[in-house]
Structure formats: structure tokens, C-alpha cells
Coordinates of C-alpha atoms in Angstrom, one line a residue:
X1 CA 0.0 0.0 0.0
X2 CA 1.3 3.5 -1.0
X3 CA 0.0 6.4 0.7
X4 CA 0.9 9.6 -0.6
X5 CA 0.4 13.4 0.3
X6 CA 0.9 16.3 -2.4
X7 CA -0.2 19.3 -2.1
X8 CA 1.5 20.4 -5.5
X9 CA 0.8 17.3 -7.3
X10 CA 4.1 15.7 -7.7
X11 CA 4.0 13.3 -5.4
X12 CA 0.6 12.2 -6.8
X13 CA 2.4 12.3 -10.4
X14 CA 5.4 9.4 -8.8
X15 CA 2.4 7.4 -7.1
X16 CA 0.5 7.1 -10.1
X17 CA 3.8 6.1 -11.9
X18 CA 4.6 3.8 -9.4
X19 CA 1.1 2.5 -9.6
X20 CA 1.9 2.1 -13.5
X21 CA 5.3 0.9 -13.0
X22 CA 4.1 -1.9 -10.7
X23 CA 0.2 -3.6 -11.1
X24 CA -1.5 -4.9 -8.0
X25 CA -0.2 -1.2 -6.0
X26 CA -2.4 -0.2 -4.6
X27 CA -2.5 3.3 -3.9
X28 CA -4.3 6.7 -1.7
X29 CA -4.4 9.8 -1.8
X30 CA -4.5 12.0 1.9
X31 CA -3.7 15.4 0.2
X32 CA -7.2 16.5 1.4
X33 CA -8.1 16.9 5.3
X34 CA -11.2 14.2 4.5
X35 CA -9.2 11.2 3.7
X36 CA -7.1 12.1 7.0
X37 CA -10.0 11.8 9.4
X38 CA -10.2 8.7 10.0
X39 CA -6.9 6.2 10.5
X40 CA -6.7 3.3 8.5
X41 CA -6.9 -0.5 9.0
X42 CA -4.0 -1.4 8.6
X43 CA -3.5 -5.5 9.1
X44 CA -0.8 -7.0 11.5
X45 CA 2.4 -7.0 9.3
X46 CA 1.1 -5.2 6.4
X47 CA 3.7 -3.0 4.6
X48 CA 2.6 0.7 3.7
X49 CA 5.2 3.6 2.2
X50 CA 4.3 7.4 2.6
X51 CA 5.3 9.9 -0.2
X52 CA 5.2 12.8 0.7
X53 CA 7.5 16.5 0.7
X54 CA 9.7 17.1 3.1
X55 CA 8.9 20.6 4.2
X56 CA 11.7 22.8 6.7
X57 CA 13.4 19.9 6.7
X58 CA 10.2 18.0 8.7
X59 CA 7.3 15.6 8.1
X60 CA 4.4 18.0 6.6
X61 CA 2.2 18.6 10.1
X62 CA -1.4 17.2 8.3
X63 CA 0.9 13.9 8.2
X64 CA 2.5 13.6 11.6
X65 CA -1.0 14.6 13.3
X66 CA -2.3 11.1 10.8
X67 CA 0.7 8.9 12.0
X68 CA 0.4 9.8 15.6
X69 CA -3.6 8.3 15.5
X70 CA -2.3 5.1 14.0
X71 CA -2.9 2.6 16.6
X72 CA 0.0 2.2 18.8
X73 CA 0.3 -2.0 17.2
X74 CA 1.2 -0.4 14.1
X75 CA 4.8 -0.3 13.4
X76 CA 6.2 2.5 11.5
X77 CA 9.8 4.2 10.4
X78 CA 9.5 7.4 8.1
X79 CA 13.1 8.1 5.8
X80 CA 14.0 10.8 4.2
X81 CA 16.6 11.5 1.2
X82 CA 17.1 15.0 2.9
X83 CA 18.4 14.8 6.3
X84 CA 16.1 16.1 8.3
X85 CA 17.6 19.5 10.9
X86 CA 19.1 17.8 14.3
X87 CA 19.2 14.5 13.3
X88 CA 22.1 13.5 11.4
X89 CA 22.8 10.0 11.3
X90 CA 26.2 9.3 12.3
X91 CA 26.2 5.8 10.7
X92 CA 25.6 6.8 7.5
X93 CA 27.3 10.1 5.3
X94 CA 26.5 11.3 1.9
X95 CA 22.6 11.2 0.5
X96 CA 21.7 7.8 2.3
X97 CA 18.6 7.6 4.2
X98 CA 17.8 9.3 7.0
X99 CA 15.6 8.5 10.1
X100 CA 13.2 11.1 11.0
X101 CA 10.2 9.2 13.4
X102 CA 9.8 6.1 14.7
X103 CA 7.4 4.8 17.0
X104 CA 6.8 1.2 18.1
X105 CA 10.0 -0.1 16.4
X106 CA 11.7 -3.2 17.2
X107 CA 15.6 -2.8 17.7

């Protein structure tokens, strides 16, 4: 499952590719406040990406407010290309992926 926020349209224009690119993706759209008002179902051990812009160098605030009502069982790490301000990750330089939330992760 591929969520995906875009307020400009772009990230909508990759999950539609993506959707393309691979058949059986299912994909949704939480631009608009609506399809953030209610958390999903999301099944034990079910995979989901977020696209979304990284604004300031943070999650977009409509998105963090919809991850923190995911029910605590769901496991969830959010990466960013861009490292986010504050949180360099020592273990990795250069563009590699950086953490920037986590909450309920195993170690």
C-alpha cells in the first residue's frame, strides 16, 4: 500500500507512476483533510510507504498529526533522502537515508 500526500501534485504524479510501473499497488491519496479523518486499518504485518515533501526539513504537520492516531500495534519508520535539521545519522554520510520518526520499532 502507497499512501501519498501532495499538495503540489508531484507526489501524486510518482504514485501514479509507481502505480503504472508496478500492477496490484495499490494506492491513496491523503492530500485532502477528509481522507485524513479517519486512521486506516492497517493488518498486523502489512507493509505501507508514505510519499510525501519534506517541508523545513520536517514531516508535513497534516501527516505527523495522521501517524500519531495510527494505533499504537502499528509499526512505523518514516526516511528521508534529505536529512532532516538535528538528526544527522552518524552511521551513514553522503545522501543515504535518514531516520526522521519512529514509534513502536523493534531494535
Amino acid at each position: 500500500m502507497l499512501w501519498y500526500f501532495s499538495p503540489t501534485g508531484t507526489g501524486r504524479w510518482v504514485a501514479k507512476g509507481l502505480e503504472r510501473a508496478f500492477p496490484g499497488l495499490e494506492t491513496a491519496d491523503l492530500t485532502q483533510p477528509a481522507a485524513r479523518a479517519v486512521p486506516p486499518e492497517i493488518p498486523s504485518g502489512e507493509l505501507f510507504t508514505l510519499l510525501f515533501p519534506v517541508h523545513g526539513h520536517r514531516l508535513p504537520g497534516p501527516l505527523r498529526c495522521w501517524l500519531e492516531r495510527l494505533p499504537e500495534t502499528v509499526i512505523h519508520q518514516i526516511l528521508s533522502l534529505q536529512p532532516p535539521a538535528g538528526l544527522q545519522d552518524r552511521n551513514h554520510k553522503g545522501a543515504s537515508f535518514q531516520h526522521i520518526h519512529c514509534r513502536g520499532s523493534r531494535p
